[in-house]
PDB file of C-alpha atoms in Angstrom:
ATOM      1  CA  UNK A   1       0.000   0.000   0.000  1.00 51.00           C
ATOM      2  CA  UNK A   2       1.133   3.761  -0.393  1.00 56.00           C
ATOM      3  CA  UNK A   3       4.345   3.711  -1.730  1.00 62.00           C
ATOM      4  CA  UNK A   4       5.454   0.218  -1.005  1.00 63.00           C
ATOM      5  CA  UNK A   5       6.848  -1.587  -4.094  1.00 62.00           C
ATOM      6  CA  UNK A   6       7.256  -5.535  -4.366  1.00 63.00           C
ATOM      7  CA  UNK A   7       9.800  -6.686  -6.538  1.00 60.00           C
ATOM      8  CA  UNK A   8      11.158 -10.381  -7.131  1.00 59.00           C
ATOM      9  CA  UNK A   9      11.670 -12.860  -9.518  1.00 57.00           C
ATOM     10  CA  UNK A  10       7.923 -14.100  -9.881  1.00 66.00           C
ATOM     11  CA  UNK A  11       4.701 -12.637  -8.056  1.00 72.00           C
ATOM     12  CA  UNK A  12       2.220 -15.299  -7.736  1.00 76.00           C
ATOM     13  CA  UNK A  13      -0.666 -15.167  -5.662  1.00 76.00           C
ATOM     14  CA  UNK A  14      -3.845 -17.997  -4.883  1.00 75.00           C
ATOM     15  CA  UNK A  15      -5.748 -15.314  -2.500  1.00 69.00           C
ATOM     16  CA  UNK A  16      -5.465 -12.115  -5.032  1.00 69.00           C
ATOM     17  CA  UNK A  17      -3.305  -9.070  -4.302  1.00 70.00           C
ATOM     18  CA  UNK A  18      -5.392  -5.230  -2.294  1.00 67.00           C
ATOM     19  CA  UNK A  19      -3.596  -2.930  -4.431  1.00 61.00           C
ATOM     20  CA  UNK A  20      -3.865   1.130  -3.984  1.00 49.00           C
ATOM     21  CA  UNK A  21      -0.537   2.893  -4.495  1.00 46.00           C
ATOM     22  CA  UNK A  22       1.626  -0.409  -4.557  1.00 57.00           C
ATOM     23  CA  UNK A  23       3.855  -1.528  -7.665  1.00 64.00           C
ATOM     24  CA  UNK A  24       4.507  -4.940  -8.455  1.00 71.00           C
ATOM     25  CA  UNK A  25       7.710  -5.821 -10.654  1.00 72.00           C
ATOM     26  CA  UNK A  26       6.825  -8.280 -12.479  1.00 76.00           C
ATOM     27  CA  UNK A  27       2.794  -7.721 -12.239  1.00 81.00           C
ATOM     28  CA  UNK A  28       1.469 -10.674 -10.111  1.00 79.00           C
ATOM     29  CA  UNK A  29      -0.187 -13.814 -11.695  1.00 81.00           C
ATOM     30  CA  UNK A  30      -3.763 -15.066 -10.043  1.00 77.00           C
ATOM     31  CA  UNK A  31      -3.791 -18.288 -10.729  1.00 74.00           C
ATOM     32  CA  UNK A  32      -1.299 -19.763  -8.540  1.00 77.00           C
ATOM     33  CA  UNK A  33      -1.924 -23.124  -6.591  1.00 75.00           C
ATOM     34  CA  UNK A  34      -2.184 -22.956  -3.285  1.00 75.00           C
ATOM     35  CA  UNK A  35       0.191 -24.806  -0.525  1.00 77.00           C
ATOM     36  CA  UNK A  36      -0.504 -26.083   3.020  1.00 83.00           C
ATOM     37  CA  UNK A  37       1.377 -24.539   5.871  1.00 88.00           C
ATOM     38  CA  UNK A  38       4.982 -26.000   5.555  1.00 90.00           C
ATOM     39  CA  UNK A  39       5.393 -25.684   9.482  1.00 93.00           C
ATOM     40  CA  UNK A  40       1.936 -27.518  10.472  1.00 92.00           C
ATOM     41  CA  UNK A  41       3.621 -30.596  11.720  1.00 91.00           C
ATOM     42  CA  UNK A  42       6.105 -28.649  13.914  1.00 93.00           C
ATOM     43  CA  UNK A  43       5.233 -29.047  17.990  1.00 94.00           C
ATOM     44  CA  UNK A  44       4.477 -26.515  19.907  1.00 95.00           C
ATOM     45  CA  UNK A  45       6.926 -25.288  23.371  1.00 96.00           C
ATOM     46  CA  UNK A  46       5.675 -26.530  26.740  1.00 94.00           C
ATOM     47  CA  UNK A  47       3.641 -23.771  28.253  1.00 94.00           C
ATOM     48  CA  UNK A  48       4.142 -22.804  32.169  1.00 90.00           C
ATOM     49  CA  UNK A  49       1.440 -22.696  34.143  1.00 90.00           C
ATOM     50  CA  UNK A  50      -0.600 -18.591  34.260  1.00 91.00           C
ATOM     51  CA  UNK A  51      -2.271 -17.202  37.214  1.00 89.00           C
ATOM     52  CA  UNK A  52      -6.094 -16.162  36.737  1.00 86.00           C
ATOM     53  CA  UNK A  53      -5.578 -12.810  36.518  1.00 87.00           C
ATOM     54  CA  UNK A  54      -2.047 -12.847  35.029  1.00 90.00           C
ATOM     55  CA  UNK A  55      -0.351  -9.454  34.948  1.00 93.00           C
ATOM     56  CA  UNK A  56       2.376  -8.162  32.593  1.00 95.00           C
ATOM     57  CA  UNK A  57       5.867  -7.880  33.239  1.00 96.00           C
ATOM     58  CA  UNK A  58       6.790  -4.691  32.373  1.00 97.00           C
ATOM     59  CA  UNK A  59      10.871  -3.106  31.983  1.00 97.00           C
ATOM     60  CA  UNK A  60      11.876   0.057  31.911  1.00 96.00           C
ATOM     61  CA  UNK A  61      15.661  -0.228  32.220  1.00 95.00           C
ATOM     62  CA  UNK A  62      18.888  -1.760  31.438  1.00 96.00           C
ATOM     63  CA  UNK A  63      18.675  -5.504  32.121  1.00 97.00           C
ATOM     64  CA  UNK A  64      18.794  -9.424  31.354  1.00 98.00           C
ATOM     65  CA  UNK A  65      16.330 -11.605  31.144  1.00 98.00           C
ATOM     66  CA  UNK A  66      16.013 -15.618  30.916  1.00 97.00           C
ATOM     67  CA  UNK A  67      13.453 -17.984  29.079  1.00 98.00           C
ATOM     68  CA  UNK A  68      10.551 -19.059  30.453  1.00 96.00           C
ATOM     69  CA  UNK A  69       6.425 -18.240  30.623  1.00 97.00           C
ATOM     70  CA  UNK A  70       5.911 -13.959  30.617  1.00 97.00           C
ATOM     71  CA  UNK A  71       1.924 -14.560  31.710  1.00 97.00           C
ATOM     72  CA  UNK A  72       0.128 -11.102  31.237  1.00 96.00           C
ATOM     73  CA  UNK A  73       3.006 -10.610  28.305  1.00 97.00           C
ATOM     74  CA  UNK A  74       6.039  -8.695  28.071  1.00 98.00           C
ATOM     75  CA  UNK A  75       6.577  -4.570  27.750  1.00 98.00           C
ATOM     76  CA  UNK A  76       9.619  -3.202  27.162  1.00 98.00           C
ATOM     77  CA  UNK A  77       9.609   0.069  27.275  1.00 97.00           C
ATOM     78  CA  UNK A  78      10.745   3.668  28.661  1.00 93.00           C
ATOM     79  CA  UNK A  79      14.203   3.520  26.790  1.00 93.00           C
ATOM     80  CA  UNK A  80      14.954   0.122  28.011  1.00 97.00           C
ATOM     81  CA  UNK A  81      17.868  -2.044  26.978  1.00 97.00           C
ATOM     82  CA  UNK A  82      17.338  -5.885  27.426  1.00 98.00           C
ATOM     83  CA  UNK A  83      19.690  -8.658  26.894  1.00 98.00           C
ATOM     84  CA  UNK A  84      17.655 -12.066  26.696  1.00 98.00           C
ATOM     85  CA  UNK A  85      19.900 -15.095  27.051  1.00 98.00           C
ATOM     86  CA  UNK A  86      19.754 -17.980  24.619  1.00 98.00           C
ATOM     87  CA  UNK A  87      15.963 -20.495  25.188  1.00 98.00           C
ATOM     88  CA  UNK A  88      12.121 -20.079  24.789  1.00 98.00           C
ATOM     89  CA  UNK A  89       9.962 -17.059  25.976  1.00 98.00           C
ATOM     90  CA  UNK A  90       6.486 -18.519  26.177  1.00 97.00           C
ATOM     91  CA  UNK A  91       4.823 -15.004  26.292  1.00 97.00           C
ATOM     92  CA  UNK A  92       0.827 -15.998  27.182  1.00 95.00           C
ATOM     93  CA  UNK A  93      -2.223 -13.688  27.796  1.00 93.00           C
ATOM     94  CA  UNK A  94      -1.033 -11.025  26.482  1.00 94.00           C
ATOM     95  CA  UNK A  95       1.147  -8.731  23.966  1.00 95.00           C
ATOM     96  CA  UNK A  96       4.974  -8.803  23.210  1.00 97.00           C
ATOM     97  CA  UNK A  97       5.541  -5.018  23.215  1.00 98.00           C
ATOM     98  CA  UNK A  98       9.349  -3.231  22.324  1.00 98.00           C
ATOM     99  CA  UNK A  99       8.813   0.723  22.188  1.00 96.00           C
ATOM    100  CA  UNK A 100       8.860   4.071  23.292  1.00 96.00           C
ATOM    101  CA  UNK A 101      13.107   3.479  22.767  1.00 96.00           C
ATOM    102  CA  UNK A 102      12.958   0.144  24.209  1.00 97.00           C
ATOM    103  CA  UNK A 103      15.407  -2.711  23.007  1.00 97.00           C
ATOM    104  CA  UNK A 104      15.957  -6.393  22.670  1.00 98.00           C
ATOM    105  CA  UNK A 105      18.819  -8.361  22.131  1.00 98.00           C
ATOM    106  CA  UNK A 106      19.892 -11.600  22.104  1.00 98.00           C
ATOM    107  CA  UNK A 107      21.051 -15.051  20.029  1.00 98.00           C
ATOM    108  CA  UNK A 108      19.059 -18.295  20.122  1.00 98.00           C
ATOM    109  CA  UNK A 109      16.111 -16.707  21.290  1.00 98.00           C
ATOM    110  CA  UNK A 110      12.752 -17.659  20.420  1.00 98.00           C
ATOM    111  CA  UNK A 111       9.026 -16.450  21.001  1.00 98.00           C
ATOM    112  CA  UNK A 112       6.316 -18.426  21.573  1.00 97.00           C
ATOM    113  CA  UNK A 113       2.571 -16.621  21.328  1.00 96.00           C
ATOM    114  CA  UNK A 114      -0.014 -17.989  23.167  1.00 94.00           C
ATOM    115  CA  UNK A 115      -3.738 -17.050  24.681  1.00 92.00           C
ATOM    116  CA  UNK A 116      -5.620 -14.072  24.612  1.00 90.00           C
ATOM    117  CA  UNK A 117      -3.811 -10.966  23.196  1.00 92.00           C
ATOM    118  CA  UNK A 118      -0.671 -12.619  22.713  1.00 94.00           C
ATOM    119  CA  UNK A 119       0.632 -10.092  19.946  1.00 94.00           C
ATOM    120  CA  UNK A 120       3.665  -9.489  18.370  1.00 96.00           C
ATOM    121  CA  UNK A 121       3.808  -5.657  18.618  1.00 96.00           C
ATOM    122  CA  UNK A 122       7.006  -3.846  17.544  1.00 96.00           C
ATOM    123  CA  UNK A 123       6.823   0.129  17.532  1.00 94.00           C
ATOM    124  CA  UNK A 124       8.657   2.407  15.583  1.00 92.00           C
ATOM    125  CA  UNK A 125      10.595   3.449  18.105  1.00 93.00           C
ATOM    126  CA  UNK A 126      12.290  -0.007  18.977  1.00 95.00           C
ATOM    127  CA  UNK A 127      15.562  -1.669  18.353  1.00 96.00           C
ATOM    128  CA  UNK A 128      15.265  -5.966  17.620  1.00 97.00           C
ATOM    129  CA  UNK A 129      18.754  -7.526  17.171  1.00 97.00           C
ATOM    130  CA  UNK A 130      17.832 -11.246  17.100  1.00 98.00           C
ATOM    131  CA  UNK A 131      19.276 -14.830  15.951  1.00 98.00           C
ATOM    132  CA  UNK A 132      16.541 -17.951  16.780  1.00 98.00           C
ATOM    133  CA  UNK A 133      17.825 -20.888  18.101  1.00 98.00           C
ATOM    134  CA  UNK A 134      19.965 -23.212  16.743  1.00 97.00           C
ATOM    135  CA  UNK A 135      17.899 -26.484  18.003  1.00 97.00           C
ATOM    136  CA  UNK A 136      15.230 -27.799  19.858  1.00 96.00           C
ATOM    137  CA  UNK A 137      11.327 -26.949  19.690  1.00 96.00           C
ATOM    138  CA  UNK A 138      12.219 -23.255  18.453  1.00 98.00           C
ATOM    139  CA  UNK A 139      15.298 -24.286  16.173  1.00 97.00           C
ATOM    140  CA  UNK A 140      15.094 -21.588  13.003  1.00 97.00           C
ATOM    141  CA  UNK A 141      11.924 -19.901  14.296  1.00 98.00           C
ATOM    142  CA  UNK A 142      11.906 -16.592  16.030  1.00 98.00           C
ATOM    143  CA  UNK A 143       8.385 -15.829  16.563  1.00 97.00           C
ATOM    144  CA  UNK A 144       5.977 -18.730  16.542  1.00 97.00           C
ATOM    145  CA  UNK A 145       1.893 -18.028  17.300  1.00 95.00           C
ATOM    146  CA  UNK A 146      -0.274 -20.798  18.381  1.00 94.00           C
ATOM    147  CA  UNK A 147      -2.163 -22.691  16.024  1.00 90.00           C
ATOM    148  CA  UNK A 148      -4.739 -23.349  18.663  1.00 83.00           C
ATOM    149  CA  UNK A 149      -7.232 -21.446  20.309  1.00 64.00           C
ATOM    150  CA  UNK A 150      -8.949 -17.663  18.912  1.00 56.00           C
ATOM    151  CA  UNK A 151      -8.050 -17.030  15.736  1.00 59.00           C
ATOM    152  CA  UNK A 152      -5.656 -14.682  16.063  1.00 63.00           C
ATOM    153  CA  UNK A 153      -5.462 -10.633  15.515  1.00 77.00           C
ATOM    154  CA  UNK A 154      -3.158  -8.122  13.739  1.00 90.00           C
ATOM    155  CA  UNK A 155       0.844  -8.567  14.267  1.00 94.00           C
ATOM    156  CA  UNK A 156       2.598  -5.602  13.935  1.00 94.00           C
ATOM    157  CA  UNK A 157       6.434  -4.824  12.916  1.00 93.00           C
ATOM    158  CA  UNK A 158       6.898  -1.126  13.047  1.00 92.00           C
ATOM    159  CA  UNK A 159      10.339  -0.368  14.407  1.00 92.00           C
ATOM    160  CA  UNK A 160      13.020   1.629  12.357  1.00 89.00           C
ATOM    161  CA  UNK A 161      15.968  -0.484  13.378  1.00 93.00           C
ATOM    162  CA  UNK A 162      15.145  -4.420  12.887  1.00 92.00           C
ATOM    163  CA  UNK A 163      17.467  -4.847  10.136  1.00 92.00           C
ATOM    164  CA  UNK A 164      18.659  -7.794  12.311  1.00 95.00           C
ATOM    165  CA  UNK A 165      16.194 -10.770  12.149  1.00 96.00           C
ATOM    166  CA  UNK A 166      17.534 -13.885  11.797  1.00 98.00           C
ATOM    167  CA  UNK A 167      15.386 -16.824  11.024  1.00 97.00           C
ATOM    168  CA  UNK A 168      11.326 -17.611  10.649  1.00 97.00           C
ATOM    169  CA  UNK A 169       8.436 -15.281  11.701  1.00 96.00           C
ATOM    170  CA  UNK A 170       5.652 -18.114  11.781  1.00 96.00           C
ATOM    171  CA  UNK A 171       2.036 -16.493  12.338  1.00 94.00           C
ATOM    172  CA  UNK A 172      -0.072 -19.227  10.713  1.00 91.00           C
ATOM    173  CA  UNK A 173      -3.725 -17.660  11.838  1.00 88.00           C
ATOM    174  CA  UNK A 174      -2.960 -14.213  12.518  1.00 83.00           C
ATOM    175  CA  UNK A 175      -2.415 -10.820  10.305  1.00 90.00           C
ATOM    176  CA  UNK A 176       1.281  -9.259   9.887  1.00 92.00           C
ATOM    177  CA  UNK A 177       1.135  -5.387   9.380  1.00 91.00           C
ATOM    178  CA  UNK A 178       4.695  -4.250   8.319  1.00 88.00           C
ATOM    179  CA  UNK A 179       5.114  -0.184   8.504  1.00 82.00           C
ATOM    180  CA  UNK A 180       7.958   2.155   8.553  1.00 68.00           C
ATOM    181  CA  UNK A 181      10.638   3.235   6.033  1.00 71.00           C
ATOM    182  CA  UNK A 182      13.517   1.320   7.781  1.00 74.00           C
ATOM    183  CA  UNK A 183      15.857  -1.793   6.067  1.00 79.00           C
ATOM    184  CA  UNK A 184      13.652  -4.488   7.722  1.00 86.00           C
ATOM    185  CA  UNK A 185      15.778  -7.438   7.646  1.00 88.00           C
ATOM    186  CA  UNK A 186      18.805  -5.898   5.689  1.00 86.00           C
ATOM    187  CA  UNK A 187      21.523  -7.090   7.506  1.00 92.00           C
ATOM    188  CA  UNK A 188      20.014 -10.905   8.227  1.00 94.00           C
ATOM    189  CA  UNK A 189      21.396 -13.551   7.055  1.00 94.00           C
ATOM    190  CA  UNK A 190      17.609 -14.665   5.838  1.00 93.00           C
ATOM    191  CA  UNK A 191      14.420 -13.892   7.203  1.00 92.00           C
ATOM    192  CA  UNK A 192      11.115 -15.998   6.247  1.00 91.00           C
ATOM    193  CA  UNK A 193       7.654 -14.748   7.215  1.00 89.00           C
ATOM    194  CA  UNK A 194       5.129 -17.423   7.304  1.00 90.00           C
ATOM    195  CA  UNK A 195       1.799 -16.317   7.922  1.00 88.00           C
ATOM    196  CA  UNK A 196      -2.238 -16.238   7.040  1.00 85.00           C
ATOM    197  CA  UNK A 197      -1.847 -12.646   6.060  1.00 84.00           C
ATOM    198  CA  UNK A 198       0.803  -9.959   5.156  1.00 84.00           C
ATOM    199  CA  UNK A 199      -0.200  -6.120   4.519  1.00 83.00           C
ATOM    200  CA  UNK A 200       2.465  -3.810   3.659  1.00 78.00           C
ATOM    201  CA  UNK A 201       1.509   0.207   4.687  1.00 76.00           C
ATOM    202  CA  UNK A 202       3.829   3.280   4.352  1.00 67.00           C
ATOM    203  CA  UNK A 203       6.451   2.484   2.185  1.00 63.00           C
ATOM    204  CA  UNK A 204       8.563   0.080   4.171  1.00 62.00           C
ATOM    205  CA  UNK A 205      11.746  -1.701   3.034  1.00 72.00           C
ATOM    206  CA  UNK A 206      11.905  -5.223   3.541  1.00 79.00           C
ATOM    207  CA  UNK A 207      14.327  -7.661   2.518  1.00 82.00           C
ATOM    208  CA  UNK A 208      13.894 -11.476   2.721  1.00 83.00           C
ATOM    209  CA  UNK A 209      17.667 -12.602   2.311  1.00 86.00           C
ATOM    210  CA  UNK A 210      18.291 -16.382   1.692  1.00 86.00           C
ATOM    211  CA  UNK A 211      22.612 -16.647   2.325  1.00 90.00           C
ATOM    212  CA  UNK A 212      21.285 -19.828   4.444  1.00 92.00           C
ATOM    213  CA  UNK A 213      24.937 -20.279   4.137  1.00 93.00           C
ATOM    214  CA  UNK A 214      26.065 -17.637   6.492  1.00 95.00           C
ATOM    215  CA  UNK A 215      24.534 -18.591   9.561  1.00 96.00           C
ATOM    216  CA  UNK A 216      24.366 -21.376  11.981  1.00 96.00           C
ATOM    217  CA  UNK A 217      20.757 -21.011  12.377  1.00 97.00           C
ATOM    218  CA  UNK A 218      18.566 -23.921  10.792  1.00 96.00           C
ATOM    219  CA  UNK A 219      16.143 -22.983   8.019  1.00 94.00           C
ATOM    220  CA  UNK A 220      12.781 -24.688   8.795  1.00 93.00           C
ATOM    221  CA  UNK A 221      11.662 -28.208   6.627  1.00 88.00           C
ATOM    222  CA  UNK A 222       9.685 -26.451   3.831  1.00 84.00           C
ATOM    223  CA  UNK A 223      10.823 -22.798   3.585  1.00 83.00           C
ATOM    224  CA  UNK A 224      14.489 -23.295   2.494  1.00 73.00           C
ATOM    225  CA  UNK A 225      14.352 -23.443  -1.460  1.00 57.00           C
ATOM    226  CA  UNK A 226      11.305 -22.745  -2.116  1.00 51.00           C
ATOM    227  CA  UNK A 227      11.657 -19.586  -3.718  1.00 46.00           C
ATOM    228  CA  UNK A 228      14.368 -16.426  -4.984  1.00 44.00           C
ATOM    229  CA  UNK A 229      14.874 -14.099  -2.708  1.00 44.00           C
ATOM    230  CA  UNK A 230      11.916 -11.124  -2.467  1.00 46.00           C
ATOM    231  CA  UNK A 231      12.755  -7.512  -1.694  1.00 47.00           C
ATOM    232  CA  UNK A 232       9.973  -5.252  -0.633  1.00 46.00           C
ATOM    233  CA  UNK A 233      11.317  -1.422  -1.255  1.00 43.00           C
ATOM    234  CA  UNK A 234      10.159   2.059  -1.003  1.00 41.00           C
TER     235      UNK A 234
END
């Protein structure tokens, strides 16, 4: 939408294409087949046990933080600068949330989105350095939604400095909303997004790189070769 531009090797499209502003080199074909979710055999994390009334654990400063259940979800926020060591975060009942100059960091990290309001919310004023793990439940996924339960609502990836993102965003029944007019996934050595819907606002840059080669992190059964790299550019 706007003045977002999608340019790759082939467009192809079962669903159809909303098109306002947007350019499409080559234009899109319509007739495409359509494919079942290569990740819908992959398990789900173990999920710690919530509280009733779960509530979120918010940071506002400099600080680490270790894998395990974030009930009520996770805020980081007020110019905060988190380090998250290498495992799981099971965030449940509510949103992941980086802004207002709040920052994550960490390799062999993954997300796991589960319950009600358990959204992936990244503002435009956030920084996201991150590597998923290298094995396990998580390996080559950084952001994995439930299949189970609601369907799910709108994911959002707004920051101006994620160029950073190494390995799968996996949202198979919820909505990504990409905005913002930063290098989304420039510097990665790939990035796959997997999910029931993509919409592209503002103009944003996004680059799906594929140099498997240049990182230790696994690509997921059924995303590695099945397509040329895309780049989405303003």
């Amino acid at each position: 939408r706007d003045t977002s531009q999608l340019t790759a090797s082939l467009i192809c499209s079962a669903g159809g294409v909303q098109d306002t502003a947007a350019a499409f080199t080559p234009p899109p074909l319509f007739d495409c087949p359509q494919f079942n979710d290569p990740l819908a055999e992959r398990p789900e994390p173990n999920v710690g046990v919530c509280p009733a009334s779960p509530e979120a654990t918010v940071i506002n400063g400099t600080t680490t933080l270790s894998p395990g259940t974030y009930c009520g979800g996770l805020q980081i926020l007020g110019g905060a600068d988190v380090t998250l060591t290498a495992g799981t975060y099971v965030i449940k009942d509510g949103p992941l949330v980086v802004n207002d100059g709040g920052s994550i960091t960490g390799k062999g990290v993954g997300f796991f989105l589960t319950g009600s309001g358990a959204m992936l919310q990244l503002g435009r004023k956030s920084s996201v350095n991150l590597e998923a793990p290298g094995a396990g439940v998580m390996a080559g996924l950084l952001f994995h939604a439930s299949r189970t339960g609601a369907k799910a609502g709108q994911h959002q990836i707004m920051s101006e400095n994620a160029q950073n993102l190494v390995g799968t965003i996996y949202l198979p029944t919820g909505e990504l909303r990409i905005d913002g007019s930063a290098q989304i996934g420039a510097q990665a050595a790939y990035t796959a997004i997997v999910a029931e819907t993509v919409r592209i606002f503002g103009g944003p840059h996004v680059i799906l790189n594929s140099n498997y080669e240049e990182t230790d992190v696994p690509v997921p059964v059924g995303i590695k070769g099945t397509g040329q790299p895309i780049a989405l550019v303003n």
